Amino acid sequence: MESLFDIFIFLVFGTVVGIVSGFFGIGGGSVVVPTMIFMGYSIKTAVGVSVVQMLFSSIFGSYLNYKAGKLRINEGIFVSFGGFVGAIFSGFIVSNVSEIVLEIFLSFVLLISILKFFFSQENDKNGKAKKEIDSKPLLFLLGLFIGAFAVSTGVGGAVFLTPILVGFMGFDIKKAISMGLFFVIFSSISGFISMSLNGLVNFKYGIMLGFGSLLGVYFGIKLSHRVNKKLQKNLLLALYSLMLLFMLKKIFVL
């Protein structure tokens, strides 16, 4: 039985996660997992909490983006469906891969994301906006890979998807952020089913975080729509870097 103080802490934590989720277009797992690991929880416990919380934040956040005209469902459905299929394997991966391997993998992908996102440019050498690479089969395969391995580390995949869409495929950052959060709906639903069947979901903490995140997502989305692209990109890079430091501390500090 949780104390009122514990419930309060998780609701506040969920609100903070929701703000980050809505502002950066991520499910929130990239904040929940490293933070819970830093607090002393195992990565598998953290993953079981984050997958529940991501359902709350991604569904509500995508609704707000759609209502505001920032999300076009037909543009995000292919990569999102790929994420759904890929995340089906997440329960198997979490059950059969050691914690240290998952932690190293997450840290490596975060590092690559930071580097690629930092050096990405919105315009080409002639000053023209880069042309989007919107191949539907490519988007599906991208979603498949991210769904399988990202959800296995407790994140919905947007933290990996957004820098790839911007850095490699030429998507506008605002568009990539809204697509990323929409992607998390599919990957987190699939991951939730897979990990539930494998007994890995922590409903109690996840639901507390989820309810807290609803309020946070609302304010995060509103702020995201108003802030300029350059500032949003710099803040996203700062978030990636902070999460990477948390993970490296867990791996190298006993």
PDB file of C-alpha atoms in Angstrom:
ATOM      1  CA  MET A   1       0.000   0.000   0.000  1.00  0.00           C
ATOM      2  CA  GLU A   2       1.490   3.293  -1.084  1.00  0.00           C
ATOM      3  CA  SER A   3       1.561   6.257   1.328  1.00  0.00           C
ATOM      4  CA  LEU A   4      -0.031   9.565   0.384  1.00  0.00           C
ATOM      5  CA  PHE A   5       3.464  11.045   0.128  1.00  0.00           C
ATOM      6  CA  ASP A   6       4.537   8.371  -2.388  1.00  0.00           C
ATOM      7  CA  ILE A   7       1.402   8.984  -4.449  1.00  0.00           C
ATOM      8  CA  PHE A   8       2.044  12.733  -4.370  1.00  0.00           C
ATOM      9  CA  ILE A   9       5.655  12.268  -5.469  1.00  0.00           C
ATOM     10  CA  PHE A  10       4.678  10.086  -8.414  1.00  0.00           C
ATOM     11  CA  LEU A  11       1.909  12.473  -9.483  1.00  0.00           C
ATOM     12  CA  VAL A  12       4.325  15.413  -9.403  1.00  0.00           C
ATOM     13  CA  PHE A  13       6.950  13.362 -11.211  1.00  0.00           C
ATOM     14  CA  GLY A  14       4.311  12.447 -13.801  1.00  0.00           C
ATOM     15  CA  THR A  15       3.404  16.103 -14.296  1.00  0.00           C
ATOM     16  CA  VAL A  16       7.033  17.000 -14.974  1.00  0.00           C
ATOM     17  CA  VAL A  17       7.352  14.059 -17.362  1.00  0.00           C
ATOM     18  CA  GLY A  18       4.160  15.176 -19.115  1.00  0.00           C
ATOM     19  CA  ILE A  19       5.507  18.684 -19.678  1.00  0.00           C
ATOM     20  CA  VAL A  20       8.685  17.264 -21.188  1.00  0.00           C
ATOM     21  CA  SER A  21       6.655  14.781 -23.237  1.00  0.00           C
ATOM     22  CA  GLY A  22       4.348  17.401 -24.708  1.00  0.00           C
ATOM     23  CA  PHE A  23       7.061  19.962 -25.379  1.00  0.00           C
ATOM     24  CA  PHE A  24       9.519  17.597 -27.054  1.00  0.00           C
ATOM     25  CA  GLY A  25       7.017  15.195 -28.633  1.00  0.00           C
ATOM     26  CA  ILE A  26       8.296  12.139 -26.772  1.00  0.00           C
ATOM     27  CA  GLY A  27       6.406   9.546 -24.777  1.00  0.00           C
ATOM     28  CA  GLY A  28       8.309  10.346 -21.603  1.00  0.00           C
ATOM     29  CA  GLY A  29      10.123   7.047 -21.226  1.00  0.00           C
ATOM     30  CA  SER A  30      13.443   8.687 -22.016  1.00  0.00           C
ATOM     31  CA  VAL A  31      12.933  10.722 -18.840  1.00  0.00           C
ATOM     32  CA  VAL A  32      11.227   8.083 -16.682  1.00  0.00           C
ATOM     33  CA  VAL A  33      13.702   5.256 -17.296  1.00  0.00           C
ATOM     34  CA  PRO A  34      17.005   7.078 -16.635  1.00  0.00           C
ATOM     35  CA  THR A  35      15.487   8.962 -13.670  1.00  0.00           C
ATOM     36  CA  MET A  36      14.141   5.807 -12.031  1.00  0.00           C
ATOM     37  CA  ILE A  37      17.465   4.069 -12.639  1.00  0.00           C
ATOM     38  CA  PHE A  38      19.185   7.048 -10.991  1.00  0.00           C
ATOM     39  CA  MET A  39      16.765   6.640  -8.037  1.00  0.00           C
ATOM     40  CA  GLY A  40      17.868   3.034  -7.596  1.00  0.00           C
ATOM     41  CA  TYR A  41      15.232   1.062  -9.502  1.00  0.00           C
ATOM     42  CA  SER A  42      16.250  -1.639 -11.974  1.00  0.00           C
ATOM     43  CA  ILE A  43      15.907  -0.878 -15.680  1.00  0.00           C
ATOM     44  CA  LYS A  44      13.275  -3.609 -16.060  1.00  0.00           C
ATOM     45  CA  THR A  45      11.125  -2.074 -13.310  1.00  0.00           C
ATOM     46  CA  ALA A  46      11.556   1.348 -14.911  1.00  0.00           C
ATOM     47  CA  VAL A  47      10.560  -0.035 -18.318  1.00  0.00           C
ATOM     48  CA  GLY A  48       7.413  -1.575 -16.832  1.00  0.00           C
ATOM     49  CA  VAL A  49       6.435   1.799 -15.372  1.00  0.00           C
ATOM     50  CA  SER A  50       7.255   3.904 -18.416  1.00  0.00           C
ATOM     51  CA  VAL A  51       5.228   1.854 -20.899  1.00  0.00           C
ATOM     52  CA  VAL A  52       2.031   2.576 -18.942  1.00  0.00           C
ATOM     53  CA  GLN A  53       2.805   6.263 -18.530  1.00  0.00           C
ATOM     54  CA  MET A  54       3.532   6.610 -22.262  1.00  0.00           C
ATOM     55  CA  LEU A  55       0.012   5.476 -23.122  1.00  0.00           C
ATOM     56  CA  PHE A  56      -1.443   8.384 -21.184  1.00  0.00           C
ATOM     57  CA  SER A  57       0.892  11.086 -22.462  1.00  0.00           C
ATOM     58  CA  SER A  58       1.052  10.035 -26.130  1.00  0.00           C
ATOM     59  CA  ILE A  59      -2.694   9.624 -26.664  1.00  0.00           C
ATOM     60  CA  PHE A  60      -3.640  12.883 -24.964  1.00  0.00           C
ATOM     61  CA  GLY A  61      -0.721  14.794 -26.480  1.00  0.00           C
ATOM     62  CA  SER A  62      -1.480  13.600 -30.013  1.00  0.00           C
ATOM     63  CA  TYR A  63      -5.123  14.588 -29.567  1.00  0.00           C
ATOM     64  CA  LEU A  64      -4.029  18.105 -28.605  1.00  0.00           C
ATOM     65  CA  ASN A  65      -1.638  18.291 -31.580  1.00  0.00           C
ATOM     66  CA  TYR A  66      -4.355  17.096 -33.960  1.00  0.00           C
ATOM     67  CA  LYS A  67      -6.876  19.546 -32.551  1.00  0.00           C
ATOM     68  CA  ALA A  68      -4.357  22.380 -33.041  1.00  0.00           C
ATOM     69  CA  GLY A  69      -3.686  21.320 -36.656  1.00  0.00           C
ATOM     70  CA  LYS A  70      -0.073  20.307 -35.955  1.00  0.00           C
ATOM     71  CA  LEU A  71      -0.537  16.595 -36.664  1.00  0.00           C
ATOM     72  CA  ARG A  72      -1.484  15.065 -40.009  1.00  0.00           C
ATOM     73  CA  ILE A  73      -2.344  11.443 -39.335  1.00  0.00           C
ATOM     74  CA  ASN A  74      -1.795  10.294 -42.928  1.00  0.00           C
ATOM     75  CA  GLU A  75       1.849  11.419 -42.712  1.00  0.00           C
ATOM     76  CA  GLY A  76       2.612   9.533 -39.510  1.00  0.00           C
ATOM     77  CA  ILE A  77       0.621   6.332 -39.962  1.00  0.00           C
ATOM     78  CA  PHE A  78       3.261   4.302 -41.831  1.00  0.00           C
ATOM     79  CA  VAL A  79       6.137   4.844 -39.407  1.00  0.00           C
ATOM     80  CA  SER A  80       3.689   4.423 -36.505  1.00  0.00           C
ATOM     81  CA  PHE A  81       2.331   1.117 -37.804  1.00  0.00           C
ATOM     82  CA  GLY A  82       5.912  -0.089 -38.204  1.00  0.00           C
ATOM     83  CA  GLY A  83       6.475   0.850 -34.567  1.00  0.00           C
ATOM     84  CA  PHE A  84       3.431  -1.163 -33.528  1.00  0.00           C
ATOM     85  CA  VAL A  85       4.702  -4.279 -35.288  1.00  0.00           C
ATOM     86  CA  GLY A  86       8.240  -3.871 -33.976  1.00  0.00           C
ATOM     87  CA  ALA A  87       7.170  -3.280 -30.377  1.00  0.00           C
ATOM     88  CA  ILE A  88       5.441  -6.671 -30.334  1.00  0.00           C
ATOM     89  CA  PHE A  89       8.909  -8.157 -29.827  1.00  0.00           C
ATOM     90  CA  SER A  90       9.788  -5.865 -26.891  1.00  0.00           C
ATOM     91  CA  GLY A  91       8.573  -8.238 -24.174  1.00  0.00           C
ATOM     92  CA  PHE A  92      10.721 -11.031 -25.581  1.00  0.00           C
ATOM     93  CA  ILE A  93      13.761  -8.743 -25.788  1.00  0.00           C
ATOM     94  CA  VAL A  94      13.375  -7.443 -22.212  1.00  0.00           C
ATOM     95  CA  SER A  95      12.898 -10.984 -20.876  1.00  0.00           C
ATOM     96  CA  ASN A  96      15.970 -12.390 -22.613  1.00  0.00           C
ATOM     97  CA  VAL A  97      18.508  -9.554 -22.702  1.00  0.00           C
ATOM     98  CA  SER A  98      20.536  -8.541 -19.643  1.00  0.00           C
ATOM     99  CA  GLU A  99      20.110  -5.129 -18.008  1.00  0.00           C
ATOM    100  CA  ILE A 100      23.649  -3.973 -18.800  1.00  0.00           C
ATOM    101  CA  VAL A 101      23.197  -4.711 -22.501  1.00  0.00           C
ATOM    102  CA  LEU A 102      19.957  -2.718 -22.581  1.00  0.00           C
ATOM    103  CA  GLU A 103      21.618   0.166 -20.742  1.00  0.00           C
ATOM    104  CA  ILE A 104      24.628   0.235 -23.087  1.00  0.00           C
ATOM    105  CA  PHE A 105      22.350   0.074 -26.147  1.00  0.00           C
ATOM    106  CA  LEU A 106      20.224   2.977 -24.903  1.00  0.00           C
ATOM    107  CA  SER A 107      23.313   5.047 -24.146  1.00  0.00           C
ATOM    108  CA  PHE A 108      24.813   4.366 -27.572  1.00  0.00           C
ATOM    109  CA  VAL A 109      21.642   5.342 -29.435  1.00  0.00           C
ATOM    110  CA  LEU A 110      21.283   8.493 -27.356  1.00  0.00           C
ATOM    111  CA  LEU A 111      24.859   9.463 -28.223  1.00  0.00           C
ATOM    112  CA  ILE A 112      24.278   8.936 -31.962  1.00  0.00           C
ATOM    113  CA  SER A 113      21.025  10.908 -31.721  1.00  0.00           C
ATOM    114  CA  ILE A 114      22.791  13.814 -30.040  1.00  0.00           C
ATOM    115  CA  LEU A 115      25.553  13.950 -32.650  1.00  0.00           C
ATOM    116  CA  LYS A 116      23.273  13.663 -35.687  1.00  0.00           C
ATOM    117  CA  PHE A 117      20.682  16.066 -34.369  1.00  0.00           C
ATOM    118  CA  PHE A 118      23.361  18.619 -33.451  1.00  0.00           C
ATOM    119  CA  PHE A 119      24.836  18.658 -36.960  1.00  0.00           C
ATOM    120  CA  SER A 120      21.524  18.552 -38.848  1.00  0.00           C
ATOM    121  CA  GLN A 121      20.618  21.571 -40.969  1.00  0.00           C
ATOM    122  CA  GLU A 122      17.145  22.661 -42.084  1.00  0.00           C
ATOM    123  CA  ASN A 123      18.450  24.085 -45.363  1.00  0.00           C
ATOM    124  CA  ASP A 124      20.865  22.792 -47.983  1.00  0.00           C
ATOM    125  CA  LYS A 125      24.050  24.565 -49.099  1.00  0.00           C
ATOM    126  CA  ASN A 126      22.037  26.852 -51.399  1.00  0.00           C
ATOM    127  CA  GLY A 127      19.792  27.995 -48.573  1.00  0.00           C
ATOM    128  CA  LYS A 128      16.769  26.018 -49.773  1.00  0.00           C
ATOM    129  CA  ALA A 129      14.692  23.890 -47.437  1.00  0.00           C
ATOM    130  CA  LYS A 130      15.729  20.250 -47.599  1.00  0.00           C
ATOM    131  CA  LYS A 131      13.354  17.944 -49.432  1.00  0.00           C
ATOM    132  CA  GLU A 132      11.680  15.399 -47.205  1.00  0.00           C
ATOM    133  CA  ILE A 133      12.380  11.725 -47.801  1.00  0.00           C
ATOM    134  CA  ASP A 134       8.869  10.387 -47.278  1.00  0.00           C
ATOM    135  CA  SER A 135       9.182   6.866 -48.690  1.00  0.00           C
ATOM    136  CA  LYS A 136       6.362   4.870 -47.085  1.00  0.00           C
ATOM    137  CA  PRO A 137       8.248   1.516 -47.057  1.00  0.00           C
ATOM    138  CA  LEU A 138      11.294   3.242 -45.546  1.00  0.00           C
ATOM    139  CA  LEU A 139       9.187   4.897 -42.877  1.00  0.00           C
ATOM    140  CA  PHE A 140       7.589   1.542 -42.026  1.00  0.00           C
ATOM    141  CA  LEU A 141      10.984  -0.190 -41.702  1.00  0.00           C
ATOM    142  CA  LEU A 142      12.303   2.695 -39.615  1.00  0.00           C
ATOM    143  CA  GLY A 143       9.317   2.366 -37.309  1.00  0.00           C
ATOM    144  CA  LEU A 144       9.746  -1.415 -37.135  1.00  0.00           C
ATOM    145  CA  PHE A 145      13.343  -1.181 -35.949  1.00  0.00           C
ATOM    146  CA  ILE A 146      12.735   1.640 -33.494  1.00  0.00           C
ATOM    147  CA  GLY A 147       9.611  -0.031 -32.117  1.00  0.00           C
ATOM    148  CA  ALA A 148      11.424  -3.290 -31.393  1.00  0.00           C
ATOM    149  CA  PHE A 149      14.474  -1.880 -29.660  1.00  0.00           C
ATOM    150  CA  ALA A 150      13.322   1.461 -28.247  1.00  0.00           C
ATOM    151  CA  VAL A 151      10.339   0.059 -26.342  1.00  0.00           C
ATOM    152  CA  SER A 152      12.645  -2.658 -25.000  1.00  0.00           C
ATOM    153  CA  THR A 153      14.606   0.082 -23.223  1.00  0.00           C
ATOM    154  CA  GLY A 154      11.445   1.706 -21.872  1.00  0.00           C
ATOM    155  CA  VAL A 155      11.082   4.609 -24.309  1.00  0.00           C
ATOM    156  CA  GLY A 156       8.385   5.036 -26.931  1.00  0.00           C
ATOM    157  CA  GLY A 157      10.860   5.666 -29.732  1.00  0.00           C
ATOM    158  CA  ALA A 158      10.280   9.348 -30.468  1.00  0.00           C
ATOM    159  CA  VAL A 159      13.564  10.215 -28.767  1.00  0.00           C
ATOM    160  CA  PHE A 160      15.222   8.220 -31.569  1.00  0.00           C
ATOM    161  CA  LEU A 161      12.706   8.905 -34.340  1.00  0.00           C
ATOM    162  CA  THR A 162      12.781  12.703 -34.172  1.00  0.00           C
ATOM    163  CA  PRO A 163      16.532  13.184 -34.818  1.00  0.00           C
ATOM    164  CA  ILE A 164      16.393  10.619 -37.637  1.00  0.00           C
ATOM    165  CA  LEU A 165      13.439  12.376 -39.295  1.00  0.00           C
ATOM    166  CA  VAL A 166      15.169  15.749 -38.957  1.00  0.00           C
ATOM    167  CA  GLY A 167      18.812  14.787 -39.475  1.00  0.00           C
ATOM    168  CA  PHE A 168      18.571  12.049 -42.088  1.00  0.00           C
ATOM    169  CA  MET A 169      15.193  12.536 -43.792  1.00  0.00           C
ATOM    170  CA  GLY A 170      14.868  16.321 -43.891  1.00  0.00           C
ATOM    171  CA  PHE A 171      11.668  16.749 -41.881  1.00  0.00           C
ATOM    172  CA  ASP A 172      10.807  20.064 -40.235  1.00  0.00           C
ATOM    173  CA  ILE A 173      11.421  19.845 -36.487  1.00  0.00           C
ATOM    174  CA  LYS A 174       7.864  20.831 -35.530  1.00  0.00           C
ATOM    175  CA  LYS A 175       6.430  18.199 -37.866  1.00  0.00           C
ATOM    176  CA  ALA A 176       8.886  15.557 -36.655  1.00  0.00           C
ATOM    177  CA  ILE A 177       7.966  16.246 -33.025  1.00  0.00           C
ATOM    178  CA  SER A 178       4.230  15.794 -33.631  1.00  0.00           C
ATOM    179  CA  MET A 179       4.868  12.619 -35.657  1.00  0.00           C
ATOM    180  CA  GLY A 180       7.116  11.308 -32.904  1.00  0.00           C
ATOM    181  CA  LEU A 181       4.446  11.614 -30.236  1.00  0.00           C
ATOM    182  CA  PHE A 182       1.883   9.991 -32.549  1.00  0.00           C
ATOM    183  CA  PHE A 183       4.349   7.155 -33.145  1.00  0.00           C
ATOM    184  CA  VAL A 184       4.530   6.550 -29.401  1.00  0.00           C
ATOM    185  CA  ILE A 185       0.808   5.703 -29.270  1.00  0.00           C
ATOM    186  CA  PHE A 186       1.326   2.679 -31.494  1.00  0.00           C
ATOM    187  CA  SER A 187       4.649   1.538 -30.064  1.00  0.00           C
ATOM    188  CA  SER A 188       3.508   1.898 -26.446  1.00  0.00           C
ATOM    189  CA  ILE A 189       0.220   0.035 -27.016  1.00  0.00           C
ATOM    190  CA  SER A 190       2.064  -2.827 -28.644  1.00  0.00           C
ATOM    191  CA  GLY A 191       4.820  -2.749 -26.045  1.00  0.00           C
ATOM    192  CA  PHE A 192       2.264  -2.673 -23.238  1.00  0.00           C
ATOM    193  CA  ILE A 193       0.572  -5.806 -24.584  1.00  0.00           C
ATOM    194  CA  SER A 194       3.860  -7.619 -25.122  1.00  0.00           C
ATOM    195  CA  MET A 195       5.328  -6.769 -21.731  1.00  0.00           C
ATOM    196  CA  SER A 196       2.053  -7.466 -19.930  1.00  0.00           C
ATOM    197  CA  LEU A 197       2.036 -10.979 -21.355  1.00  0.00           C
ATOM    198  CA  ASN A 198       5.571 -11.393 -20.040  1.00  0.00           C
ATOM    199  CA  GLY A 199       4.674 -10.068 -16.561  1.00  0.00           C
ATOM    200  CA  LEU A 200       6.872  -6.989 -16.846  1.00  0.00           C
ATOM    201  CA  VAL A 201       4.365  -4.126 -16.435  1.00  0.00           C
ATOM    202  CA  ASN A 202       4.186  -2.209 -13.161  1.00  0.00           C
ATOM    203  CA  PHE A 203       0.598  -0.923 -13.247  1.00  0.00           C
ATOM    204  CA  LYS A 204       0.637   0.828  -9.867  1.00  0.00           C
ATOM    205  CA  TYR A 205       3.485   3.250 -10.494  1.00  0.00           C
ATOM    206  CA  GLY A 206       2.669   3.550 -14.188  1.00  0.00           C
ATOM    207  CA  ILE A 207      -0.922   4.667 -13.618  1.00  0.00           C
ATOM    208  CA  MET A 208       0.130   7.209 -10.987  1.00  0.00           C
ATOM    209  CA  LEU A 209       2.682   8.662 -13.390  1.00  0.00           C
ATOM    210  CA  GLY A 210       0.162   8.527 -16.219  1.00  0.00           C
ATOM    211  CA  PHE A 211      -2.465  10.577 -14.427  1.00  0.00           C
ATOM    212  CA  GLY A 212       0.132  13.125 -13.405  1.00  0.00           C
ATOM    213  CA  SER A 213       1.388  13.386 -16.984  1.00  0.00           C
ATOM    214  CA  LEU A 214      -2.017  14.424 -18.384  1.00  0.00           C
ATOM    215  CA  LEU A 215      -1.804  17.877 -16.834  1.00  0.00           C
ATOM    216  CA  GLY A 216       1.844  18.222 -17.801  1.00  0.00           C
ATOM    217  CA  VAL A 217       1.237  17.232 -21.428  1.00  0.00           C
ATOM    218  CA  TYR A 218      -1.378  19.956 -21.811  1.00  0.00           C
ATOM    219  CA  PHE A 219       1.035  22.718 -20.810  1.00  0.00           C
ATOM    220  CA  GLY A 220       3.955  21.115 -22.662  1.00  0.00           C
ATOM    221  CA  ILE A 221       2.006  21.023 -25.940  1.00  0.00           C
ATOM    222  CA  LYS A 222       0.881  24.630 -25.582  1.00  0.00           C
ATOM    223  CA  LEU A 223       4.462  25.752 -24.976  1.00  0.00           C
ATOM    224  CA  SER A 224       5.772  23.646 -27.863  1.00  0.00           C
ATOM    225  CA  HIS A 225       3.462  25.384 -30.332  1.00  0.00           C
ATOM    226  CA  ARG A 226       4.686  28.819 -29.277  1.00  0.00           C
ATOM    227  CA  VAL A 227       8.463  28.443 -28.926  1.00  0.00           C
ATOM    228  CA  ASN A 228      10.756  29.008 -31.932  1.00  0.00           C
ATOM    229  CA  LYS A 229      12.440  26.068 -33.657  1.00  0.00           C
ATOM    230  CA  LYS A 230      16.037  26.936 -32.761  1.00  0.00           C
ATOM    231  CA  LEU A 231      15.323  27.150 -29.044  1.00  0.00           C
ATOM    232  CA  GLN A 232      13.308  23.933 -29.138  1.00  0.00           C
ATOM    233  CA  LYS A 233      16.159  22.116 -30.886  1.00  0.00           C
ATOM    234  CA  ASN A 234      18.734  23.366 -28.368  1.00  0.00           C
ATOM    235  CA  LEU A 235      16.551  22.330 -25.447  1.00  0.00           C
ATOM    236  CA  LEU A 236      16.008  18.903 -26.977  1.00  0.00           C
ATOM    237  CA  LEU A 237      19.776  18.475 -27.300  1.00  0.00           C
ATOM    238  CA  ALA A 238      20.148  19.427 -23.642  1.00  0.00           C
ATOM    239  CA  LEU A 239      17.550  16.821 -22.680  1.00  0.00           C
ATOM    240  CA  TYR A 240      19.336  14.110 -24.678  1.00  0.00           C
ATOM    241  CA  SER A 241      22.645  15.019 -23.031  1.00  0.00           C
ATOM    242  CA  LEU A 242      21.186  14.904 -19.519  1.00  0.00           C
ATOM    243  CA  MET A 243      19.613  11.495 -20.128  1.00  0.00           C
ATOM    244  CA  LEU A 244      22.912  10.204 -21.491  1.00  0.00           C
ATOM    245  CA  LEU A 245      24.751  11.349 -18.353  1.00  0.00           C
ATOM    246  CA  PHE A 246      22.235   9.504 -16.175  1.00  0.00           C
ATOM    247  CA  MET A 247      22.734   6.309 -18.146  1.00  0.00           C
ATOM    248  CA  LEU A 248      26.534   6.539 -18.115  1.00  0.00           C
ATOM    249  CA  LYS A 249      26.472   7.057 -14.352  1.00  0.00           C
ATOM    250  CA  LYS A 250      24.442   3.850 -13.966  1.00  0.00           C
ATOM    251  CA  ILE A 251      26.798   1.867 -16.207  1.00  0.00           C
ATOM    252  CA  PHE A 252      30.166   3.048 -14.866  1.00  0.00           C
ATOM    253  CA  VAL A 253      29.500   4.096 -11.248  1.00  0.00           C
ATOM    254  CA  LEU A 254      28.977   1.240  -8.804  1.00  0.00           C
TER     255      LEU A 254
END
